[in-house]
JSON list of C-alpha atoms in Angstrom, two decimals:
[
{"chain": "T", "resi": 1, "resn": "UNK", "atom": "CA", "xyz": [19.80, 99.38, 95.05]},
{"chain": "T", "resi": 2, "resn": "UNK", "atom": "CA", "xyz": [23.08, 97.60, 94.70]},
{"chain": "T", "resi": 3, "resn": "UNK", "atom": "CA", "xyz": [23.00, 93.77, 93.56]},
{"chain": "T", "resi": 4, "resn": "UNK", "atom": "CA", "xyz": [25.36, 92.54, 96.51]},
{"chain": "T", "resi": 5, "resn": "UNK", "atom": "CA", "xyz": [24.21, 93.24, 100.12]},
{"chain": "T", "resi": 6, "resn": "UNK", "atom": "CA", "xyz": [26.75, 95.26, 102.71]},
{"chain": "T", "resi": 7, "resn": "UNK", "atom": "CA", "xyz": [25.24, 96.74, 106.31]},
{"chain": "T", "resi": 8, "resn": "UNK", "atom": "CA", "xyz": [25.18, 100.75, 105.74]},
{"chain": "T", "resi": 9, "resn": "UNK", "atom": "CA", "xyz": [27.70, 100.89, 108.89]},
{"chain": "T", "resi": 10, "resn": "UNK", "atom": "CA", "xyz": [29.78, 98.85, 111.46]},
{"chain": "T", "resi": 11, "resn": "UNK", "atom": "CA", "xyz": [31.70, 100.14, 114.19]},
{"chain": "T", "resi": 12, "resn": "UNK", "atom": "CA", "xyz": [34.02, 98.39, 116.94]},
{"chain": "T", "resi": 13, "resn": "UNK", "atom": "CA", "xyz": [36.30, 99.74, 119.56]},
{"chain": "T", "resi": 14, "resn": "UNK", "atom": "CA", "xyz": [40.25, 99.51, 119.64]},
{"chain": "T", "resi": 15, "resn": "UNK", "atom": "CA", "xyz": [41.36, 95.84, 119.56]},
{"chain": "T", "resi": 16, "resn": "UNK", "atom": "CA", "xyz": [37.97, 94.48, 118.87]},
{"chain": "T", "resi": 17, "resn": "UNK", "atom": "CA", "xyz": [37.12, 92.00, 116.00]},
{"chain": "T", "resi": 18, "resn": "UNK", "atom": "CA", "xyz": [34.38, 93.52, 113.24]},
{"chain": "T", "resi": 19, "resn": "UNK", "atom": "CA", "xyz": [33.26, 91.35, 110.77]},
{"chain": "T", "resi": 20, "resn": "UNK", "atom": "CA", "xyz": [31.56, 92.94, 107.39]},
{"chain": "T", "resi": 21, "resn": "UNK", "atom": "CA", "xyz": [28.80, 91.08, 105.41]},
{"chain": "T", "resi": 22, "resn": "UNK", "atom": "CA", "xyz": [28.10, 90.51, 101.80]},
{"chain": "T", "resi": 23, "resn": "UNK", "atom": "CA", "xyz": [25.39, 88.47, 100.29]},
{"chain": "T", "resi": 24, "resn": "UNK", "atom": "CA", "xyz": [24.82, 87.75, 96.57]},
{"chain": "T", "resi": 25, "resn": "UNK", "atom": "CA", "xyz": [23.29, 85.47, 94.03]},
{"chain": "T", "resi": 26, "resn": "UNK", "atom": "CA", "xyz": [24.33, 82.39, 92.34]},
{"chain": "T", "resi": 27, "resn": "UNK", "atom": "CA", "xyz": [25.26, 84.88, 89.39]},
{"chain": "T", "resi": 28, "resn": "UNK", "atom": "CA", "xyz": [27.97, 86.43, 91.25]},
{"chain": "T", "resi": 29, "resn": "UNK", "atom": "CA", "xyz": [29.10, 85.53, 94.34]},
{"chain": "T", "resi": 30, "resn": "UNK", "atom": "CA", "xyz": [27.84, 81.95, 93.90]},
{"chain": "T", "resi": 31, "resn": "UNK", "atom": "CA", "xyz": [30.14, 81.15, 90.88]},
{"chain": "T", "resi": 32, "resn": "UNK", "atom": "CA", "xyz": [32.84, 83.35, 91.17]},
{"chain": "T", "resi": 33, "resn": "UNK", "atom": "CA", "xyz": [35.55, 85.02, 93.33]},
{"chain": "T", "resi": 34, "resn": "UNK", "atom": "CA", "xyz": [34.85, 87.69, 95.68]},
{"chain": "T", "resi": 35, "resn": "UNK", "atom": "CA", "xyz": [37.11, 91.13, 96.12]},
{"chain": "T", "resi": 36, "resn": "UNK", "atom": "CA", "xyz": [37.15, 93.56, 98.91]},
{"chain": "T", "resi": 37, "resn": "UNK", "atom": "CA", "xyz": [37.86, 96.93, 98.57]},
{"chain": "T", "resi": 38, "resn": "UNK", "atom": "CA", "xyz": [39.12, 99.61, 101.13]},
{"chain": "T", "resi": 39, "resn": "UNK", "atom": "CA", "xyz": [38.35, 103.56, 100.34]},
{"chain": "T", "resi": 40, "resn": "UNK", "atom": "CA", "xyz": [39.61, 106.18, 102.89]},
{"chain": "T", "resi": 41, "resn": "UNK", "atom": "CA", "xyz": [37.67, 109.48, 102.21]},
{"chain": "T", "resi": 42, "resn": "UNK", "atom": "CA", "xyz": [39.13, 110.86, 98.96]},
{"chain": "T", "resi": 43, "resn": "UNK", "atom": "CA", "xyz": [41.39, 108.72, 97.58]},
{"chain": "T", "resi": 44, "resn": "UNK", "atom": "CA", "xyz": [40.81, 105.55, 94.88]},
{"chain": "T", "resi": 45, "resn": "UNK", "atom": "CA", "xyz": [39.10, 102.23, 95.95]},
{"chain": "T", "resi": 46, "resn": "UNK", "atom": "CA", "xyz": [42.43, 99.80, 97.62]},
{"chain": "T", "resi": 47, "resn": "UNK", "atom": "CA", "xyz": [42.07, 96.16, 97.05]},
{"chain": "T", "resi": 48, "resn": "UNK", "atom": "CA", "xyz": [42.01, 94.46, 100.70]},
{"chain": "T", "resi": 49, "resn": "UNK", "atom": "CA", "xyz": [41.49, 90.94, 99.55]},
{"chain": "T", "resi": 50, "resn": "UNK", "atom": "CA", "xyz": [41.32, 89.52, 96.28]},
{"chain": "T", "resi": 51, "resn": "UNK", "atom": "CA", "xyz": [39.79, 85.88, 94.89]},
{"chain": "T", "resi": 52, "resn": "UNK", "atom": "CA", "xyz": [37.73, 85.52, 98.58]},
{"chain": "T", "resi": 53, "resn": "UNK", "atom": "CA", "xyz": [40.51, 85.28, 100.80]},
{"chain": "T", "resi": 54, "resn": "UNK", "atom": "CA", "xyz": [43.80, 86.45, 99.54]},
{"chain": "T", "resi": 55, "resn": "UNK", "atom": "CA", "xyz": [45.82, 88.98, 100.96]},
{"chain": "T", "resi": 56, "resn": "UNK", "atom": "CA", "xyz": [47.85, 91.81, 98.66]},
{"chain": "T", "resi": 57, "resn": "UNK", "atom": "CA", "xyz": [51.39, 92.07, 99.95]},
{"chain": "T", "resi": 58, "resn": "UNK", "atom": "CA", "xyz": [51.30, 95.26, 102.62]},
{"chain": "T", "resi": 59, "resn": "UNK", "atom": "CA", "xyz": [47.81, 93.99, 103.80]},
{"chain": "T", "resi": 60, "resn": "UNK", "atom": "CA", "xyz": [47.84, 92.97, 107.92]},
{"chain": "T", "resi": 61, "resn": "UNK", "atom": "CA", "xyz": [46.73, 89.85, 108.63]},
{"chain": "T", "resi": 62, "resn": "UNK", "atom": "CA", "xyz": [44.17, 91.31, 110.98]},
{"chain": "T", "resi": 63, "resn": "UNK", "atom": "CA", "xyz": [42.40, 91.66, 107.44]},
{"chain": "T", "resi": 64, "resn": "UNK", "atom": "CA", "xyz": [40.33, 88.17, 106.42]},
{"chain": "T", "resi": 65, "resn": "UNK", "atom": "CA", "xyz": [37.57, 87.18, 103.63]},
{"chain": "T", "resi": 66, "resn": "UNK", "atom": "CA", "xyz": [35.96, 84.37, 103.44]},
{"chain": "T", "resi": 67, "resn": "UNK", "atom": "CA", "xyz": [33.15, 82.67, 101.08]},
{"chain": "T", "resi": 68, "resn": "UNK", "atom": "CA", "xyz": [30.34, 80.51, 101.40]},
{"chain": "T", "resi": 69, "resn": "UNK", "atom": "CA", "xyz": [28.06, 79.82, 98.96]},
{"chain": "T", "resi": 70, "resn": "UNK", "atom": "CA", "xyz": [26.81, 82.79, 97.57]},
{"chain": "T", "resi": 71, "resn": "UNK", "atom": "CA", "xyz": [27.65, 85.15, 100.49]},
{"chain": "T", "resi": 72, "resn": "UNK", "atom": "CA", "xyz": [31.07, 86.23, 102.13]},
{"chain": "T", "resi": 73, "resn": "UNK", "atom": "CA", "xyz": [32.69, 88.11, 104.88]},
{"chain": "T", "resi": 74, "resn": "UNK", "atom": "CA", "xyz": [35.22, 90.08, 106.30]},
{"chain": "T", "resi": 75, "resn": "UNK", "atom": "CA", "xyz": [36.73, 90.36, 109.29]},
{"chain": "T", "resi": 76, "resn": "UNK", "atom": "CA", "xyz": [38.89, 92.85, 111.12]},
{"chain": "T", "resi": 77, "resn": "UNK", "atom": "CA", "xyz": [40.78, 92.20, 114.16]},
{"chain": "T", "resi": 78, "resn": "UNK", "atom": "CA", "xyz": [42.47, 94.25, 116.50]},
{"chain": "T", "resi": 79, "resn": "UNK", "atom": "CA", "xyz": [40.55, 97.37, 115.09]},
{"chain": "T", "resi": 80, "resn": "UNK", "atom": "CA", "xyz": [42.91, 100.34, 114.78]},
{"chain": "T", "resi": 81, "resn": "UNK", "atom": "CA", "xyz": [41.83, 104.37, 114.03]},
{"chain": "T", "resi": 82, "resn": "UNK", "atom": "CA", "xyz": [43.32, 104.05, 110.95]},
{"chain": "T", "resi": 83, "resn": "UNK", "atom": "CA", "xyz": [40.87, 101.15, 109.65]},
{"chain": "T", "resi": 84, "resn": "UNK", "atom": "CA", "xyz": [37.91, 103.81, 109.41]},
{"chain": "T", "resi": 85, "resn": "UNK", "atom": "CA", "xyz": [37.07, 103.97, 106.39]},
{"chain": "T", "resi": 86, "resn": "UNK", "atom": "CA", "xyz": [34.59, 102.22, 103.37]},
{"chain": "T", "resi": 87, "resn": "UNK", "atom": "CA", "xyz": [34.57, 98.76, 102.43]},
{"chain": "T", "resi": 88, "resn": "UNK", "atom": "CA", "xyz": [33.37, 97.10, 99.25]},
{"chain": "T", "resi": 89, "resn": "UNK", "atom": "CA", "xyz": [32.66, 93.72, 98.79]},
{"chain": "T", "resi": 90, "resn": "UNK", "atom": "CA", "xyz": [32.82, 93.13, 94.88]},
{"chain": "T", "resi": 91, "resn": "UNK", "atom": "CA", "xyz": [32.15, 90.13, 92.04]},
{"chain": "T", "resi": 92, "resn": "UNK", "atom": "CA", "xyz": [31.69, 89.58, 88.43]},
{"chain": "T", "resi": 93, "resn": "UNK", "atom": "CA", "xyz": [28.19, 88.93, 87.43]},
{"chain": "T", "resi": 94, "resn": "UNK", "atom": "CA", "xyz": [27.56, 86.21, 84.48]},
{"chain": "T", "resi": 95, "resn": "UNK", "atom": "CA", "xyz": [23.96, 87.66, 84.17]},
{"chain": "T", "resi": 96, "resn": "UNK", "atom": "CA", "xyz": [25.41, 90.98, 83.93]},
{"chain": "T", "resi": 97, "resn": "UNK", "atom": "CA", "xyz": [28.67, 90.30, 82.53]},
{"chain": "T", "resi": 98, "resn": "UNK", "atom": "CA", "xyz": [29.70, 92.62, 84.51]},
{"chain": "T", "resi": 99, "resn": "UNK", "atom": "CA", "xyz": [31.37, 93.79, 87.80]},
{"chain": "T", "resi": 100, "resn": "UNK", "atom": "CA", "xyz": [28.90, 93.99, 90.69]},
{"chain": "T", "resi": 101, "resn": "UNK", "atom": "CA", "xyz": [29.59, 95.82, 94.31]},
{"chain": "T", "resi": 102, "resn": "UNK", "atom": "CA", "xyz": [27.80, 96.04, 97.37]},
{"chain": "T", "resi": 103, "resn": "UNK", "atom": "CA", "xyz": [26.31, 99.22, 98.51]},
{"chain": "T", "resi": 104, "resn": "UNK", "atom": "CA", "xyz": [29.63, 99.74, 101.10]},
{"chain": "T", "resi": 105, "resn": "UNK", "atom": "CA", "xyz": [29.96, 99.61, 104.41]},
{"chain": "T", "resi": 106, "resn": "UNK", "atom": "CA", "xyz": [31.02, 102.64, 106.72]},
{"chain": "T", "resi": 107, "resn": "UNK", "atom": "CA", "xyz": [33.28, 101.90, 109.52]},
{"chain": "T", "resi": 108, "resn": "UNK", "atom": "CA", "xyz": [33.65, 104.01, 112.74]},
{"chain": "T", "resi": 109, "resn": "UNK", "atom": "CA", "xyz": [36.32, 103.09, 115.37]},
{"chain": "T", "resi": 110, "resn": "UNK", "atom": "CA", "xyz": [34.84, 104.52, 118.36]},
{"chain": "X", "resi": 1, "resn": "UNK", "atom": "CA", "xyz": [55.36, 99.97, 89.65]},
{"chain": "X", "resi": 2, "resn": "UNK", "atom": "CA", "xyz": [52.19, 99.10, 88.06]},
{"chain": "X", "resi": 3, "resn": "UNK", "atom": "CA", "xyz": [50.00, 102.35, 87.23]},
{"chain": "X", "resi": 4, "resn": "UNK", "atom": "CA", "xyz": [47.01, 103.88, 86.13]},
{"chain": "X", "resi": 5, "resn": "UNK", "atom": "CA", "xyz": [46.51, 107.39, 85.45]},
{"chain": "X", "resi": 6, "resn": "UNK", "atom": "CA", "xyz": [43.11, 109.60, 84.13]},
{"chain": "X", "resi": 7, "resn": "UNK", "atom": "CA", "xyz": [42.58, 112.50, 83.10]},
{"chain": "X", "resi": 8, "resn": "UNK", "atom": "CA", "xyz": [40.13, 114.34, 81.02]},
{"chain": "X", "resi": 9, "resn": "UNK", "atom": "CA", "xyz": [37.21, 114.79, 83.38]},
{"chain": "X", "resi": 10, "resn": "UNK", "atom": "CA", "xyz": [35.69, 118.27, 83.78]},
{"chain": "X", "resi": 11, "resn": "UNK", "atom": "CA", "xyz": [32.30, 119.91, 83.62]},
{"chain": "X", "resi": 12, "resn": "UNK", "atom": "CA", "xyz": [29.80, 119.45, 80.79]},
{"chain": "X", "resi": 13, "resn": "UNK", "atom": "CA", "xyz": [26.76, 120.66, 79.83]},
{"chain": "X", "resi": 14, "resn": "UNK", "atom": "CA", "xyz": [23.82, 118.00, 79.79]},
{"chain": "X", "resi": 15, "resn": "UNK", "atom": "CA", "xyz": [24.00, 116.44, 76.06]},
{"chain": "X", "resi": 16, "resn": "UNK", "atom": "CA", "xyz": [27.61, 117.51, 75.77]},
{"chain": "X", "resi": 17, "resn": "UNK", "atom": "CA", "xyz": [30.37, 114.88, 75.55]},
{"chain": "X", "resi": 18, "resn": "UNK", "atom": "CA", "xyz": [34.17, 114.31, 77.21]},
{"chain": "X", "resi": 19, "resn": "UNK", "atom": "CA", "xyz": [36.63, 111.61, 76.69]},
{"chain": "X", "resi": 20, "resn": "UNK", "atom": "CA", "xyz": [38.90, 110.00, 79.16]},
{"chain": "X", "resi": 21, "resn": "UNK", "atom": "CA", "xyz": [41.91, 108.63, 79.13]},
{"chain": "X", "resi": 22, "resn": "UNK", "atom": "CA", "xyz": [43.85, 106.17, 81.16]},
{"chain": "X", "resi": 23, "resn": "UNK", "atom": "CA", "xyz": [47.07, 105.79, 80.75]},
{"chain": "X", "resi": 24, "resn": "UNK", "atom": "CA", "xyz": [48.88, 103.28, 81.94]},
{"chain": "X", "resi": 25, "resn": "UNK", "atom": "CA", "xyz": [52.69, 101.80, 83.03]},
{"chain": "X", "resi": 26, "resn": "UNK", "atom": "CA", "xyz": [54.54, 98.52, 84.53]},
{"chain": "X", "resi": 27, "resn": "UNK", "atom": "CA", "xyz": [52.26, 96.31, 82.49]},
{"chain": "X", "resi": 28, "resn": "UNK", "atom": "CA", "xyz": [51.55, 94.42, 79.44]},
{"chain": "X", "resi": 29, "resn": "UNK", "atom": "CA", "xyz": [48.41, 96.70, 78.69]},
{"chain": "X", "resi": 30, "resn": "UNK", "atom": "CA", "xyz": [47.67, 94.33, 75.63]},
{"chain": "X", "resi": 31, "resn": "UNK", "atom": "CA", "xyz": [47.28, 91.09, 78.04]},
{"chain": "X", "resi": 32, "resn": "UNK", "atom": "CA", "xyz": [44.64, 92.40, 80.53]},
{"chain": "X", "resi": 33, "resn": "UNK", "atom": "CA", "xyz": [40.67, 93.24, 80.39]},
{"chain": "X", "resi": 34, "resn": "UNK", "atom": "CA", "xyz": [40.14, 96.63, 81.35]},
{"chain": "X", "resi": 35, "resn": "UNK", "atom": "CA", "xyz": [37.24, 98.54, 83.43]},
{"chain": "X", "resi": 36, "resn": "UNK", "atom": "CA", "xyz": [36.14, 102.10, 83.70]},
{"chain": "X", "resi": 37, "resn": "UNK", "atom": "CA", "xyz": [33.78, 102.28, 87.34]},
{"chain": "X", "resi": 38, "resn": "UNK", "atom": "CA", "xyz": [32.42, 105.32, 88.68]},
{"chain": "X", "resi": 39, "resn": "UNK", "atom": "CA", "xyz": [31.26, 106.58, 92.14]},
{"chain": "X", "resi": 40, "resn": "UNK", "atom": "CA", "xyz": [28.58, 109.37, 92.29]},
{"chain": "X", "resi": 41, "resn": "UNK", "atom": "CA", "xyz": [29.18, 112.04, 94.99]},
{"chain": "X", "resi": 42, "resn": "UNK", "atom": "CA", "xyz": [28.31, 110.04, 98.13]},
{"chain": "X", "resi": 43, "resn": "UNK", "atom": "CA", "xyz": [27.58, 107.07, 96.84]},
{"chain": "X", "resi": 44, "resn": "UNK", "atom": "CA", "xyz": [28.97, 103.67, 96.17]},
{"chain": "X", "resi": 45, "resn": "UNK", "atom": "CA", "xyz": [31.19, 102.10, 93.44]},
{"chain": "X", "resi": 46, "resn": "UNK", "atom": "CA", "xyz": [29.26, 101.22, 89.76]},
{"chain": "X", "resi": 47, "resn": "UNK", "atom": "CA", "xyz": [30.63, 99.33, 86.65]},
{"chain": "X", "resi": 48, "resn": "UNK", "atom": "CA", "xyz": [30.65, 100.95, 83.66]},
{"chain": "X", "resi": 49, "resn": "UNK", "atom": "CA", "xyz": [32.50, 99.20, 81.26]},
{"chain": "X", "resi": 50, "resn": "UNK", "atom": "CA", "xyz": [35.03, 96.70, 79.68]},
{"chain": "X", "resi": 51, "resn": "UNK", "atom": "CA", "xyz": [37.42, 95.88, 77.41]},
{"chain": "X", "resi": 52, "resn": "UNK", "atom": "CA", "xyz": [40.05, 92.76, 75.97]},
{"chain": "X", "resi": 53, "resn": "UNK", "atom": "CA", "xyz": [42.62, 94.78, 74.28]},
{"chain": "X", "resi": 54, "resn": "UNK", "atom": "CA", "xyz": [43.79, 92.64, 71.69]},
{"chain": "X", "resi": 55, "resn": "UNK", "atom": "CA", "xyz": [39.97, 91.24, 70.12]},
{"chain": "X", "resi": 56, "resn": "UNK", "atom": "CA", "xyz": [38.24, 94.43, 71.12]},
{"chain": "X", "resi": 57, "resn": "UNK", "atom": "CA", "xyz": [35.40, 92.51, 72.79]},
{"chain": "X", "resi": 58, "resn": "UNK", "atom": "CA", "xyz": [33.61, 95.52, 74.97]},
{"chain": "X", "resi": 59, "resn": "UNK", "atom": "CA", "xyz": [30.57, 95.31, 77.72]},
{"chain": "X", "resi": 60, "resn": "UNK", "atom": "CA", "xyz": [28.80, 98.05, 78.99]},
{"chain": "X", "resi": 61, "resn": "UNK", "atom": "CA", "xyz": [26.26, 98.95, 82.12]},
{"chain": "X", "resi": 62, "resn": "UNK", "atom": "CA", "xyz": [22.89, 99.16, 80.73]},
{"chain": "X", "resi": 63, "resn": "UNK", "atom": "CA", "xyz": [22.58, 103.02, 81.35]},
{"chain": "X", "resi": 64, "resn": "UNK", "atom": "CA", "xyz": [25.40, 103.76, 79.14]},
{"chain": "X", "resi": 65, "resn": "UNK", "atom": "CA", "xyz": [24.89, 101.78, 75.91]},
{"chain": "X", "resi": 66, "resn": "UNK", "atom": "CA", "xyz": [24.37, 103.54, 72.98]},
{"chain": "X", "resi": 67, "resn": "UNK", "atom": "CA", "xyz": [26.21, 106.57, 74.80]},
{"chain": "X", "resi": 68, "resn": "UNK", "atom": "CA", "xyz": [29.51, 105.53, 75.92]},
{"chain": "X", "resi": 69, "resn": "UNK", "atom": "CA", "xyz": [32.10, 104.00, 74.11]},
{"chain": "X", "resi": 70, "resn": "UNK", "atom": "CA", "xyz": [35.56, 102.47, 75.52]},
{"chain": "X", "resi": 71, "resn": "UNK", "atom": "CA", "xyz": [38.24, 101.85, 73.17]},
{"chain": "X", "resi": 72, "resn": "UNK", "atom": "CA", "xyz": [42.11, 101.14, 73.80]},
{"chain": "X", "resi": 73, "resn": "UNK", "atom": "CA", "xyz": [45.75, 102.24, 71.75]},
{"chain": "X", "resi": 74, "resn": "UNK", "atom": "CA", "xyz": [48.21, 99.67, 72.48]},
{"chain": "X", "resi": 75, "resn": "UNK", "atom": "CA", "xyz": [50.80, 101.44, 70.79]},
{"chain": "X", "resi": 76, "resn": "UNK", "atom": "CA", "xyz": [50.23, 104.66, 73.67]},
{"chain": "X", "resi": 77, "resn": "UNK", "atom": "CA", "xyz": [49.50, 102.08, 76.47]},
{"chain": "X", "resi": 78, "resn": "UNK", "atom": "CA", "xyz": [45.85, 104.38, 76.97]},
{"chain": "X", "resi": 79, "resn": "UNK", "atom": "CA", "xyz": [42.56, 103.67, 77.59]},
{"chain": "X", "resi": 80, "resn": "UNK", "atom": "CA", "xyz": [39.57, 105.80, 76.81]},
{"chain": "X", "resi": 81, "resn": "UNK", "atom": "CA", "xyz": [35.90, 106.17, 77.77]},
{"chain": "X", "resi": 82, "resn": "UNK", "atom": "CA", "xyz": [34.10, 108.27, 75.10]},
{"chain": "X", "resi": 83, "resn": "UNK", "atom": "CA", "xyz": [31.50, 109.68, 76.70]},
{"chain": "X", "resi": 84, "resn": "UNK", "atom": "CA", "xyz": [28.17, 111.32, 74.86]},
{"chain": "X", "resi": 85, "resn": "UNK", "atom": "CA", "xyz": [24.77, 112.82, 75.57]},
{"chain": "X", "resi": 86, "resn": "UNK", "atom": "CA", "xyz": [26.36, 113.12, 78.90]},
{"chain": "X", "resi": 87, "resn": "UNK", "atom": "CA", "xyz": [23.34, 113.96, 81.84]},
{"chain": "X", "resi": 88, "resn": "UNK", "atom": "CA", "xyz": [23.53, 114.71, 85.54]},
{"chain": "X", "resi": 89, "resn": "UNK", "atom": "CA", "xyz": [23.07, 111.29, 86.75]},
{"chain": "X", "resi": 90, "resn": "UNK", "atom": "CA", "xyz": [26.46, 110.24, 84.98]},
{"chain": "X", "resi": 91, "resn": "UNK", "atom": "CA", "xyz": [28.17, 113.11, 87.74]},
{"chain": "X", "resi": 92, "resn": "UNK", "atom": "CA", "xyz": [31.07, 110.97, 89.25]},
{"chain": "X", "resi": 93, "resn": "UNK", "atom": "CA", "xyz": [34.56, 110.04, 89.88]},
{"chain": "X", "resi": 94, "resn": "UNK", "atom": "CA", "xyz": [35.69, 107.84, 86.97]},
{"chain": "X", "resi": 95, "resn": "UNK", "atom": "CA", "xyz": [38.15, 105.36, 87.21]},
{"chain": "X", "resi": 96, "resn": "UNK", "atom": "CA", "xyz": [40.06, 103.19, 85.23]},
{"chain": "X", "resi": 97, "resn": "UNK", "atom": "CA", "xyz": [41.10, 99.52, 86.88]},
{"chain": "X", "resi": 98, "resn": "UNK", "atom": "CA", "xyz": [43.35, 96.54, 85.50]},
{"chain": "X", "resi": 99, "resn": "UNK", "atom": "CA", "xyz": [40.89, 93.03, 85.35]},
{"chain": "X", "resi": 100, "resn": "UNK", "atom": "CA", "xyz": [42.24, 90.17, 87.18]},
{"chain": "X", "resi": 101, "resn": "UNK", "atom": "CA", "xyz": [41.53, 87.32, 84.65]},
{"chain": "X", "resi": 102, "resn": "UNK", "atom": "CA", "xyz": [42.06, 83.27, 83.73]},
{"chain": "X", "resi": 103, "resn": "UNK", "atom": "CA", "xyz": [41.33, 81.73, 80.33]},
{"chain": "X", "resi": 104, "resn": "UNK", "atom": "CA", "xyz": [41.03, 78.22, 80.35]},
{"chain": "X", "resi": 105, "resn": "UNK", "atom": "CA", "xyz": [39.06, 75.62, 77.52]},
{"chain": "X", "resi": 106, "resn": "UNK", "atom": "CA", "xyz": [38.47, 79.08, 75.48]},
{"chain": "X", "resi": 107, "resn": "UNK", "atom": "CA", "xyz": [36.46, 80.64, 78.49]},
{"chain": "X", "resi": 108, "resn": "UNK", "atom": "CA", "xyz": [37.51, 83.65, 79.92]},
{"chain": "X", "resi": 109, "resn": "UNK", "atom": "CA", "xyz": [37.14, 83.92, 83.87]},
{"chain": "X", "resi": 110, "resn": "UNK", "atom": "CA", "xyz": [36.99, 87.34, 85.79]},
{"chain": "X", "resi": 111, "resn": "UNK", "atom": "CA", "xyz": [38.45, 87.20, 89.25]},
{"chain": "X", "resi": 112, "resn": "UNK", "atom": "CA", "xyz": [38.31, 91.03, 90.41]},
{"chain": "X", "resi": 113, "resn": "UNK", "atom": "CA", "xyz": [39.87, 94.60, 89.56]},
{"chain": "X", "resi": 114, "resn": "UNK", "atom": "CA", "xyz": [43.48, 94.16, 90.87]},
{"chain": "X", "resi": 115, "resn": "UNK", "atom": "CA", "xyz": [45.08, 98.01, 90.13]},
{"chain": "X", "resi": 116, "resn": "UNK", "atom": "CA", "xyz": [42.57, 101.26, 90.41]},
{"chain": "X", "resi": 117, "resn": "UNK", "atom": "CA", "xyz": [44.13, 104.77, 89.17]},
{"chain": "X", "resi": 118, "resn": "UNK", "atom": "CA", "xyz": [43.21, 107.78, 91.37]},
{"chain": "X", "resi": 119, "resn": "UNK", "atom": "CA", "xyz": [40.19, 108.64, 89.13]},
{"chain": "X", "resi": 120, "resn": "UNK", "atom": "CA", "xyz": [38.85, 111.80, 87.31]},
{"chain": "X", "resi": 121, "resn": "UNK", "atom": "CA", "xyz": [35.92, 113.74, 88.22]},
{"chain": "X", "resi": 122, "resn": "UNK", "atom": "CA", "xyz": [33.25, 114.49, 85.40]},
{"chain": "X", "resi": 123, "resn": "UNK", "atom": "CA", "xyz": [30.51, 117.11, 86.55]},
{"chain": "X", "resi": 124, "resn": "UNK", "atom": "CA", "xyz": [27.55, 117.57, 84.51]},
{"chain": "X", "resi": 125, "resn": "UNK", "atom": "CA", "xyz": [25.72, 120.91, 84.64]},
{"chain": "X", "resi": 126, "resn": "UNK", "atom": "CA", "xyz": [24.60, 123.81, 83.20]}
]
């Protein structure tokens, strides 16, 4: 049982818009910044967006996070092939002290 | 470039032990927290444990206390995850990961794990 809360799966067609939950506590997500991660089968966790809604450099903007309160989000638009993968929503935990991820979310582009 | 590199995993017998090592490159290794996380086959990422380099303040998973110990050499720009009494649940990819951090008023603030390395599989079995 993970602390933060993903869906098991998503999927969205070419071009569509998916958006990816996360909800948390006020330990974690409340308090402090929220990271998403990207993992295409095999290879090392990639970070997507980092402190809730920043973008690495080589990240598309069809990639988004947001926060709010103790939950975020994020959103993919214009859905390619290539964005199948898992996602991981991620926070530090004061409780914890300690890193805490959702449970990931699988993405199919049908 | 910024880098992280393990190595060191293999296969263990239940109770035996295995270190891991992380070496790293591009960085000031002394400045940054560090992280060891770990994904079971088929399931989802876990925390482990961390580090500050230069006050060797450490933090640990609840599971692994008592077992695990992580430790860094400036001077070789490594990190290491000492692992002991290993058992079958602790099966997973381990990686290493830079902490994005602040410090502010004598607080230290955790923002996320910024660089992952490519990870080393531990298997225990017998």
């Amino acid at each position: 049982q993970s602390v933060l809360t993903q869906p098991p799966s998503a999927s969205g067609t070419p071009g569509q818009r998916v958006t990816i939950s996360c909800s948390g506590s006020n330990s974690n997500i409340g308090g402090n910044y929220v990271y998403w991660y990207q993992q295409l089968p095999g290879t090392a966790p990639k970070v997507l967006i980092y402190r809730n809604d920043q973008r690495p450099s080589g990240v598309p903007d069809r990639f988004s996070g947001s926060k709010s309160g103790t939950s975020a989000s994020l959103a993919i638009s214009g859905l390619r092939s290539e964005d199948e993968a898992d996602y991981y929503c991620s926070s530090w935990d004061d409780s914890l002290s300690g890193w805490v991820f959702g449970g990931g979310t699988e993405l199919t582009v049908l | 470039e910024v880098q992280l590199v393990e190595s060191g995993g293999g296969l263990v017998q239940p109770g035996g032990s295995l270190t891991l090592s992380c070496v790293v490159s591009g960085f000031s290794f002394s400045s940054y927290w560090m992280s060891w996380i770990r994904q079971a086959p088929g399931k989802g990422l876990e925390w482990v444990a961390n580090i500050r380099q230069n006050a060797g303040d450490k933090y640990y998973m609840d599971s692994v206390k008592g077992r695990f110990i992580i430790s860094g050499d400036i001077a070789k720009n490594s990190l290491y995850l000492q692992m002991n009494s290993l058992r079958a649940e602790d099966t997973a990819v381990y990686y290493c990961a830079r902490v994005d951090s602040g410090y502010n008023y004598g607080l230290y603030y955790y923002y996320g794990l910024d660089v992952w390395g490519r990870g080393s599989t531990v298997t225990v079995s017998s």
